[in-house]
Short mmCIF file of C-alpha atoms in Angstrom, two decimals:
data_model
loop_
_atom_site.label_atom_id
_atom_site.label_comp_id
_atom_site.label_asym_id
_atom_site.label_seq_id
_atom_site.Cartn_x
_atom_site.Cartn_y
_atom_site.Cartn_z
CA MET R 1 0.56 -0.05 0.82
CA THR R 2 1.45 3.80 -0.64
CA THR R 3 1.31 6.08 1.01
CA LEU R 4 0.35 9.62 0.35
CA PRO R 5 0.18 12.69 1.93
CA LEU R 6 -2.41 14.97 1.63
CA PHE R 7 -2.29 18.64 0.86
CA TRP R 8 -5.12 20.82 2.14
CA SER R 9 -5.59 24.80 2.66
CA CYS R 10 -9.30 26.40 3.68
CA ASP R 11 -9.47 29.83 1.84
CA ALA R 12 -12.00 32.59 3.88
CA PRO R 13 -12.70 36.06 3.55
CA ALA R 14 -10.31 38.39 5.59
CA GLU R 15 -12.81 39.66 7.77
CA GLY R 16 -15.55 37.83 9.83
CA GLY R 17 -16.68 34.87 7.41
CA CYS R 18 -16.85 31.66 8.80
CA CYS R 19 -14.02 30.28 5.90
CA GLY R 20 -11.19 33.20 5.83
CA SER R 21 -7.77 30.62 6.32
CA ASP R 22 -5.60 30.24 4.42
CA ASN R 23 -3.65 27.18 6.42
CA LYS R 24 -1.49 24.52 4.85
CA GLN R 25 -1.11 20.62 6.81
CA TYR R 26 0.96 18.36 5.44
CA ILE R 27 0.23 14.03 6.43
CA TYR R 28 1.72 11.69 5.41
CA GLY R 29 0.89 7.74 6.50
CA GLY R 30 -2.18 8.96 8.43
CA TRP R 31 -5.56 10.10 7.82
CA ALA R 32 -7.38 13.41 7.90
CA TRP R 33 -10.78 15.11 7.49
CA ALA R 34 -11.13 17.62 5.03
CA TRP R 35 -14.63 19.92 3.42
CA TRP R 36 -16.28 18.94 0.75
CA CYS R 37 -16.23 21.86 -2.09
CA ILE R 38 -14.44 23.76 0.65
CA SER R 39 -10.44 22.19 0.99
CA ASP R 40 -8.48 21.84 -1.64
CA THR R 41 -6.64 18.41 -1.54
CA GLN R 42 -3.65 16.91 -3.93
CA ARG R 43 -1.61 13.72 -4.05
CA ILE R 44 2.30 13.39 -4.16
CA SER R 45 3.66 9.88 -4.48
CA LEU R 46 6.17 8.68 -1.62
CA GLU R 47 7.42 5.56 -3.64
CA ILE R 48 10.99 5.18 -4.84
CA MET R 49 12.09 6.62 -8.58
CA THR R 50 14.76 4.14 -10.33
CA LEU R 51 16.41 6.05 -13.01
CA GLN R 52 18.95 5.37 -15.98
CA PRO R 53 20.91 8.07 -16.57
CA ARG R 54 22.97 7.98 -19.89
CA CYS R 55 25.34 10.14 -20.79
CA GLU R 56 27.23 9.59 -24.87
CA ASP R 57 29.73 10.49 -26.05
CA VAL R 58 31.39 11.81 -22.92
CA GLU R 59 34.94 13.44 -23.57
CA THR R 60 37.37 12.36 -20.67
CA ALA R 61 39.82 14.65 -19.28
CA GLU R 62 42.32 12.77 -21.11
CA GLY R 63 39.94 13.53 -24.56
CA VAL R 64 38.61 10.29 -24.66
CA ALA R 65 34.85 9.72 -25.95
CA LEU R 66 33.05 7.81 -23.28
CA THR R 67 29.65 5.90 -22.93
CA VAL R 68 28.77 5.89 -19.70
CA THR R 69 25.37 4.28 -17.97
CA GLY R 70 24.20 4.38 -14.78
CA VAL R 71 21.82 3.45 -12.44
CA ALA R 72 19.57 5.71 -9.65
CA GLN R 73 17.55 4.86 -6.93
CA VAL R 74 15.98 7.79 -5.14
CA LYS R 75 12.61 9.28 -3.13
CA ILE R 76 10.58 12.24 -2.29
CA MET R 77 11.76 13.20 1.13
CA THR R 78 9.36 12.93 4.15
CA GLU R 79 11.19 15.86 7.07
CA LYS R 80 8.58 18.60 6.93
CA GLU R 81 10.44 20.58 5.94
CA LEU R 82 12.11 19.16 2.91
CA LEU R 83 8.93 17.16 2.38
CA ALA R 84 7.44 21.06 1.63
CA VAL R 85 9.62 21.98 -0.03
CA ALA R 86 9.24 18.85 -2.49
CA CYS R 87 5.79 19.67 -3.01
CA GLU R 88 6.21 22.86 -3.56
CA GLN R 89 8.33 21.55 -6.69
CA PHE R 90 5.73 18.76 -7.88
CA LEU R 91 2.36 18.95 -6.67
CA GLY R 92 0.00 18.57 -9.61
CA LYS R 93 3.65 16.82 -12.15
CA ASN R 94 3.00 13.10 -11.68
CA VAL R 95 5.40 10.91 -11.32
CA GLN R 96 7.11 11.02 -14.85
CA ASP R 97 7.89 14.29 -15.38
CA ILE R 98 10.10 13.97 -11.23
CA LYS R 99 11.60 11.22 -12.84
CA ASN R 100 12.44 13.68 -15.98
CA VAL R 101 13.41 16.00 -13.60
CA VAL R 102 16.31 14.43 -11.29
CA LEU R 103 17.21 12.50 -14.37
CA GLN R 104 18.55 15.39 -16.04
CA THR R 105 19.82 16.77 -13.16
CA LEU R 106 21.67 13.62 -12.53
CA GLU R 107 23.25 13.22 -15.82
CA GLY R 108 23.77 17.20 -16.20
CA HIS R 109 26.69 16.07 -12.79
CA LEU R 110 27.44 12.62 -15.26
CA ARG R 111 28.77 14.59 -17.66
CA SER R 112 31.00 17.40 -15.90
CA ILE R 113 32.27 14.70 -13.08
CA LEU R 114 33.62 12.73 -16.46
CA GLY R 115 35.83 16.05 -17.99
CA THR R 116 37.75 15.52 -14.72
CA LEU R 117 38.94 12.35 -14.71
CA THR R 118 40.54 9.91 -16.66
CA VAL R 119 39.67 6.23 -18.90
CA GLU R 120 40.96 4.11 -16.25
CA GLN R 121 39.70 6.48 -13.00
CA ILE R 122 36.88 5.77 -14.58
CA TYR R 123 37.00 2.23 -15.88
CA GLN R 124 38.95 1.35 -13.09
CA ASP R 125 37.09 2.43 -9.38
CA ARG R 126 33.43 2.78 -10.52
CA ASP R 127 32.46 2.27 -7.12
CA GLN R 128 34.72 5.60 -6.36
CA PHE R 129 33.19 6.91 -9.56
CA ALA R 130 29.55 6.59 -8.59
CA LYS R 131 30.48 8.18 -5.31
CA LEU R 132 31.93 11.51 -5.93
CA VAL R 133 28.72 11.32 -8.56
CA ARG R 134 26.94 10.79 -5.81
CA GLU R 135 28.19 13.35 -3.64
CA VAL R 136 28.11 16.24 -6.20
CA ALA R 137 24.68 15.53 -7.05
CA ALA R 138 23.13 15.14 -3.29
CA PRO R 139 22.98 18.64 -2.93
CA ASP R 140 21.25 20.16 -5.84
CA VAL R 141 18.41 17.31 -5.68
CA GLY R 142 18.13 17.82 -2.47
CA ARG R 143 16.69 21.42 -2.64
CA MET R 144 14.01 20.22 -4.59
CA GLY R 145 12.90 17.36 -1.45
CA ILE R 146 14.64 14.46 -3.38
CA GLU R 147 16.93 12.25 -1.94
CA ILE R 148 19.54 9.80 -3.73
CA LEU R 149 19.42 6.70 -2.58
CA SER R 150 21.97 4.65 -4.44
CA PHE R 151 23.46 5.40 -7.18
CA THR R 152 26.05 3.22 -9.44
CA ILE R 153 27.62 2.54 -12.83
CA LYS R 154 26.29 -0.03 -14.53
CA ASP R 155 28.56 0.52 -18.29
CA VAL R 156 31.46 1.98 -19.76
CA TYR R 157 32.27 1.96 -23.45
CA ASP R 158 33.58 3.67 -26.69
CA LYS R 159 33.55 3.33 -30.41
CA VAL R 160 37.24 3.50 -30.63
CA SER R 161 38.69 0.85 -28.97
CA TYR R 162 40.13 2.20 -26.73
CA LEU R 163 38.45 0.38 -23.37
CA SER R 164 39.49 -3.24 -24.91
CA SER R 165 42.84 -1.73 -25.54
CA LEU R 166 42.97 -0.73 -22.08
CA GLY R 167 41.99 -4.24 -21.27
CA LYS R 168 44.54 -5.56 -23.15
CA THR R 169 47.21 -3.81 -21.39
CA GLN R 170 45.37 -4.88 -18.28
CA THR R 171 44.88 -8.73 -19.40
CA ALA R 172 48.87 -8.91 -20.87
CA ILE R 173 50.08 -7.46 -17.24
CA VAL R 174 47.57 -9.58 -14.96
CA GLN R 175 48.59 -12.04 -17.44
CA ARG R 176 52.36 -11.49 -17.02
CA ASP R 177 51.82 -11.14 -13.07
CA ALA R 178 50.12 -14.45 -13.71
CA ASP R 179 52.92 -16.62 -15.45
CA ILE R 180 55.20 -14.34 -12.59
CA GLY R 181 53.02 -15.89 -9.81
CA VAL R 182 53.54 -19.18 -11.32
CA ALA R 183 57.06 -18.83 -11.01
CA GLU R 184 57.25 -17.51 -7.56
CA ALA R 185 54.97 -20.19 -6.70
CA GLU R 186 57.40 -22.53 -8.39
CA ARG R 187 60.30 -21.59 -6.98
CA ASP R 188 59.11 -20.62 -3.87
CA ALA R 189 57.79 -24.88 -4.22
CA GLY R 190 61.06 -25.57 -5.07
CA ILE R 191 62.53 -23.77 -1.93
CA ARG R 192 60.29 -25.32 0.04
CA GLU R 193 60.92 -28.71 -1.05
CA ALA R 194 64.51 -27.78 -0.87
CA GLU R 195 63.46 -26.63 2.71
CA CYS R 196 61.83 -30.18 3.50
CA LYS R 197 65.11 -31.74 2.32
CA LYS R 198 67.30 -29.71 4.62
CA GLU R 199 64.91 -30.87 7.85
CA MET R 200 64.84 -34.07 6.93
CA LEU R 201 67.99 -34.62 6.14
CA ASP R 202 68.85 -32.15 9.81
CA ILE R 203 66.18 -34.66 11.65
CA LYS R 204 67.46 -38.03 9.60
CA PHE R 205 71.38 -36.81 10.91
CA MET R 206 70.20 -35.33 14.24
CA ALA R 207 68.76 -38.99 14.71
CA ASP R 208 71.39 -40.79 13.65
CA THR R 209 74.00 -38.70 15.91
CA LYS R 210 71.42 -39.70 18.84
CA VAL R 211 71.30 -43.25 17.83
CA ALA R 212 75.75 -43.09 17.51
CA ASN R 213 75.75 -41.32 20.85
CA SER R 214 73.82 -43.88 22.50
CA LYS R 215 75.85 -45.88 21.10
CA ARG R 216 79.05 -44.87 22.02
CA ALA R 217 77.14 -44.39 25.82
CA PHE R 218 76.67 -47.82 25.71
CA GLU R 219 80.34 -49.23 24.35
CA MET R 220 81.50 -46.34 27.12
CA GLN R 221 79.36 -47.78 29.55
CA LYS R 222 79.87 -51.59 28.39
CA ALA R 223 83.51 -50.99 28.38
CA ALA R 224 83.77 -49.00 31.43
CA PHE R 225 81.89 -52.80 32.81
CA SER R 226 84.56 -54.30 31.34
CA GLN R 227 87.00 -52.49 32.69
CA GLU R 228 85.65 -53.06 36.44
CA ILE R 229 85.39 -56.73 35.40
CA ASN R 230 88.46 -57.09 34.33
CA VAL R 231 90.33 -54.85 37.25
CA LYS R 232 88.12 -57.72 39.69
CA THR R 233 89.17 -60.67 37.49
CA ALA R 234 93.01 -59.14 38.29
CA GLU R 235 92.55 -58.57 41.78
CA ALA R 236 91.47 -62.03 42.38
CA GLN R 237 94.20 -63.61 40.18
CA LEU R 238 96.52 -61.30 41.81
CA ALA R 239 94.82 -62.51 45.66
CA TYR R 240 94.94 -66.39 43.99
CA GLU R 241 98.78 -65.96 42.73
CA LEU R 242 99.50 -63.78 46.42
CA GLN R 243 98.28 -66.28 48.53
CA GLY R 244 100.28 -69.01 46.19
CA ALA R 245 103.37 -66.87 46.41
CA LYS R 246 102.81 -66.98 50.39
CA GLU R 247 102.59 -70.95 50.63
CA GLN R 248 104.75 -71.38 48.35
CA GLN R 249 107.00 -68.92 50.21
CA LYS R 250 105.66 -70.83 53.79
CA ILE R 251 107.32 -73.70 51.98
CA ARG R 252 110.14 -73.37 50.57
CA GLN R 253 111.22 -71.56 54.38
CA GLU R 254 109.64 -74.64 55.81
CA GLU R 255 112.42 -76.75 53.04
CA ILE R 256 115.33 -74.27 53.68
CA GLU R 257 114.91 -74.18 57.20
CA ILE R 258 114.49 -78.97 57.11
CA GLU R 259 118.01 -77.60 54.09
CA VAL R 260 119.61 -75.74 57.09
CA VAL R 261 119.17 -78.34 59.59
CA GLN R 262 120.63 -80.92 57.59
CA ARG R 263 123.52 -78.85 56.33
CA ARG R 264 124.59 -77.61 59.76
CA LYS R 265 124.48 -81.25 60.19
CA GLN R 266 127.10 -82.56 56.96
CA ILE R 267 129.25 -79.43 58.06
CA ASP R 268 129.27 -80.92 61.77
CA VAL R 269 130.26 -84.02 59.89
CA GLU R 270 132.98 -82.12 57.03
CA GLU R 271 134.80 -80.31 60.00
CA LYS R 272 134.83 -83.82 62.23
CA GLU R 273 136.56 -84.70 58.41
CA ILE R 274 138.53 -81.48 58.58
CA ILE R 275 139.88 -82.44 61.69
CA ARG R 276 141.07 -85.48 61.30
CA THR R 277 143.00 -84.66 57.68
CA GLU R 278 144.81 -81.94 59.53
CA LYS R 279 145.51 -84.21 61.77
CA GLU R 280 146.69 -87.04 59.49
CA LEU R 281 148.01 -84.27 57.26
CA MET R 282 149.38 -82.38 60.14
CA ALA R 283 151.49 -85.94 60.69
CA THR R 284 152.98 -86.60 56.89
CA VAL R 285 152.54 -83.52 55.49
CA LYS R 286 152.55 -80.89 57.70
CA LEU R 287 155.47 -80.80 59.09
CA PRO R 288 157.88 -81.84 56.95
CA ALA R 289 156.70 -79.38 53.98
CA GLU R 290 157.47 -76.34 56.92
CA ALA R 291 161.03 -77.97 57.48
CA GLU R 292 161.57 -77.60 53.35
CA ALA R 293 159.81 -74.26 53.87
CA HIS R 294 162.24 -73.21 56.17
CA ARG R 295 164.96 -74.68 55.02
CA MET R 296 163.75 -72.46 51.50
CA GLN R 297 162.48 -69.20 54.13
CA GLN R 298 166.60 -68.75 54.92
CA ILE R 299 168.12 -69.41 51.62
CA ALA R 300 165.12 -66.85 49.75
CA GLU R 301 166.89 -64.55 52.93
CA GLY R 302 170.14 -64.79 52.03
CA GLU R 303 169.15 -64.34 47.68
CA LYS R 304 167.84 -60.89 49.12
CA VAL R 305 170.38 -60.04 51.73
CA LYS R 306 172.72 -60.36 48.48
CA GLN R 307 170.60 -58.75 45.36
CA VAL R 308 170.41 -55.70 48.41
CA LEU R 309 173.81 -54.89 49.00
CA ILE R 310 175.23 -55.28 45.63
CA ALA R 311 172.11 -52.69 44.59
CA ARG R 312 173.15 -50.88 47.13
CA ALA R 313 177.21 -50.85 45.39
CA GLU R 314 176.21 -50.57 41.91
CA GLY R 315 173.66 -47.44 43.11
CA GLU R 316 176.51 -46.14 44.56
CA LYS R 317 178.83 -46.45 41.79
CA ILE R 318 176.15 -44.53 39.76
CA ARG R 319 176.13 -42.08 42.04
CA LYS R 320 179.76 -41.73 41.57
CA ILE R 321 179.25 -41.53 38.07
CA GLY R 322 177.17 -38.52 38.02
CA GLU R 323 178.74 -36.78 40.71
CA ALA R 324 181.90 -36.75 38.55
CA GLU R 325 180.32 -36.07 35.54
CA ALA R 326 178.30 -33.01 36.85
CA LEU R 327 181.71 -31.68 38.09
CA VAL R 328 183.35 -31.74 34.70
CA ILE R 329 179.53 -30.51 32.87
CA GLU R 330 180.18 -27.94 35.59
CA ALA R 331 183.43 -27.41 35.01
CA ILE R 332 183.13 -26.79 31.21
CA GLY R 333 180.37 -24.33 31.96
CA LYS R 334 182.35 -22.26 33.79
CA ALA R 335 185.24 -22.67 30.99
CA GLU R 336 182.14 -21.17 28.48
CA ALA R 337 180.92 -18.98 30.33
CA GLU R 338 185.00 -17.03 31.33
CA LYS R 339 185.16 -17.62 27.24
CA MET R 340 182.34 -15.54 26.48
CA LYS R 341 183.11 -13.30 29.25
CA LEU R 342 186.11 -12.57 27.52
CA LYS R 343 184.84 -12.26 24.85
CA ALA R 344 181.92 -10.28 25.74
CA GLU R 345 184.90 -7.91 27.33
CA ALA R 346 186.96 -8.03 24.10
CA TYR R 347 184.01 -6.99 21.70
CA GLN R 348 183.22 -4.18 24.20
CA GLN R 349 186.06 -3.02 23.38
CA TYR R 350 186.39 -3.35 19.75
CA GLY R 351 182.94 -2.00 19.22
CA GLU R 352 181.29 -1.74 16.06
CA ALA R 353 184.26 -3.53 14.56
CA ALA R 354 184.03 -6.55 16.70
CA LYS R 355 180.35 -6.94 15.79
CA ILE R 356 180.93 -6.70 12.09
CA ALA R 357 183.80 -9.52 12.49
CA MET R 358 181.39 -11.91 14.08
CA VAL R 359 178.48 -11.30 11.14
CA LEU R 360 180.67 -11.41 8.60
CA ASP R 361 181.74 -14.74 9.99
CA ALA R 362 178.82 -15.84 10.62
CA LEU R 363 177.58 -14.73 7.45
CA PRO R 364 178.99 -18.22 5.31
CA GLN R 365 176.87 -20.21 6.78
CA ILE R 366 174.49 -17.87 6.49
CA ALA R 367 174.34 -18.17 2.95
CA ALA R 368 174.74 -21.89 3.38
CA LYS R 369 171.11 -22.19 5.06
CA VAL R 370 169.55 -19.40 2.65
CA SER R 371 171.36 -21.97 -0.65
CA ALA R 372 171.16 -25.11 0.43
CA PRO R 373 167.29 -25.39 -0.95
CA LEU R 374 169.27 -25.13 -4.55
CA SER R 375 172.06 -27.32 -4.19
CA LYS R 376 169.47 -29.27 -5.82
CA VAL R 377 169.33 -27.75 -8.85
CA ASP R 378 171.34 -28.56 -11.68
CA GLU R 379 171.07 -25.38 -13.54
CA ILE R 380 170.03 -21.97 -13.40
CA VAL R 381 168.97 -19.38 -16.46
CA ILE R 382 168.81 -16.22 -16.06
CA LEU R 383 166.32 -15.00 -18.77
CA SER R 384 167.54 -11.27 -19.97
CA GLY R 385 167.34 -9.21 -23.12
CA GLU R 386 170.03 -7.56 -22.62
CA ASN R 387 173.95 -7.55 -20.28
CA HIS R 388 173.84 -4.55 -18.52
CA LYS R 389 170.33 -5.59 -17.77
CA LEU R 390 171.79 -8.66 -15.88
CA THR R 391 174.53 -6.54 -14.44
CA SER R 392 172.07 -4.24 -13.05
CA ASP R 393 169.95 -6.95 -11.50
CA LEU R 394 173.18 -8.71 -9.80
CA ASN R 395 174.07 -4.85 -8.60
CA ARG R 396 170.44 -4.60 -7.74
CA LEU R 397 170.36 -8.18 -5.21
CA LEU R 398 174.03 -6.81 -3.68
CA ALA R 399 172.77 -4.05 -2.72
CA GLU R 400 169.57 -5.46 -0.86
CA VAL R 401 172.40 -7.15 1.41
CA PRO R 402 173.02 -5.40 3.87
CA ALA R 403 169.02 -3.89 4.75
CA SER R 404 169.10 -7.52 5.50
CA VAL R 405 172.21 -8.56 6.89
CA HIS R 406 170.72 -5.08 9.06
CA ALA R 407 166.71 -6.02 9.20
CA LEU R 408 168.15 -9.58 11.01
CA THR R 409 171.36 -9.02 12.89
CA GLY R 410 170.97 -4.82 13.59
CA VAL R 411 174.59 -4.41 12.38
CA ASP R 412 175.29 -1.72 9.53
CA LEU R 413 177.01 -3.56 6.68
CA SER R 414 177.42 -0.84 4.01
CA LYS R 415 178.88 0.67 6.75
CA ILE R 416 182.05 -1.10 5.81
CA PRO R 417 184.27 0.64 3.05
CA LEU R 418 184.50 -2.95 1.19
CA ILE R 419 180.79 -3.06 0.82
CA GLN R 420 180.09 0.55 -0.04
CA LYS R 421 182.57 0.43 -2.60
CA ALA R 422 180.58 -3.17 -3.56
CA THR R 423 177.47 -1.86 -3.69
CA GLY R 424 178.21 2.17 -4.64
CA ALA R 425 177.14 3.49 -1.04
CA LYS R 426 177.63 6.64 -0.28
CA ALA R 427 179.49 6.31 3.52
#
């Protein structure tokens, strides 16, 4: 059942009559009295009106001509003030006239908003586009007492295949993203599979490690038990052997005591035998041997005394000879010393000439010692290109002799006139 508001008014004269009032009353969803032929009543529909705005070949912000269709649900508002406005605007008009007014208003705003947006904004975000149209158109239709309940974009298309190209691009992007997603999914699956294998191997290794640790602990425990058993066995064996050794020692000690007793008895027998043998030897051997030994001792002592006397005589002889030889050597030494002393005194008196004489006497011996290796040489050949050079070489050698003698003996032979003449040196 449709609820219609009732508008009525009563007209009366300005002065005194019974019906001179200009009062308006709005009723919706109820009833009221109206005087026939006196009250003026009119109705307006409050039903929801469905509109289908359509804008063809409207250029967007990029200059692309689009055709946009939409669906809008509108109705007259029931608030008293807004209802009064709607009644002032649309009383006396049918529903189609109201729809046309609101439709033209929505299409005008739809065209103006299309010119400010790009194709992508309109096509990809229709809800935002419809919301923007509803927000912009709501104040204008609200001033007519009309409320926009909903507004949606029904279709968007063009005549130049722009949207289809955009769809192909988007499809390619989606296909690319899908391929990337498949590749990433396969990669993630491979990574996850590798991680699972790694976790499986880690768990397996951990299990193997635990098994190995358990086995090692078991072996160590087993070895410890074996070691303890071996120690106990060794201790028992050692105790057994020690006890056996003690028993053997006791037996051996008793055997030794028996042997000692037997040995003592044997010693007693042997001692008695020795005493008997000594007495027998005393009678048969010792006494004659002692007599013979006494005789030999007397002979040896006599021989010893003889040898001592002979040795003393030889020593005395040698001592006397040594003393005589010492006296001879002492005399010869004194004579030599006296001779040297006299020579020294003579040399002291003669001075440098005596020293030179001694050196000259010693020179033949020195020369003989120096030239001794040359005596083994059969022939000496002196190579010289000129005769006067050989002579000069000999003179040079002769000139070096005094310097050598002076270096060896400290005697300067160059002061001797004969040598000065031979070497050509100046005094």
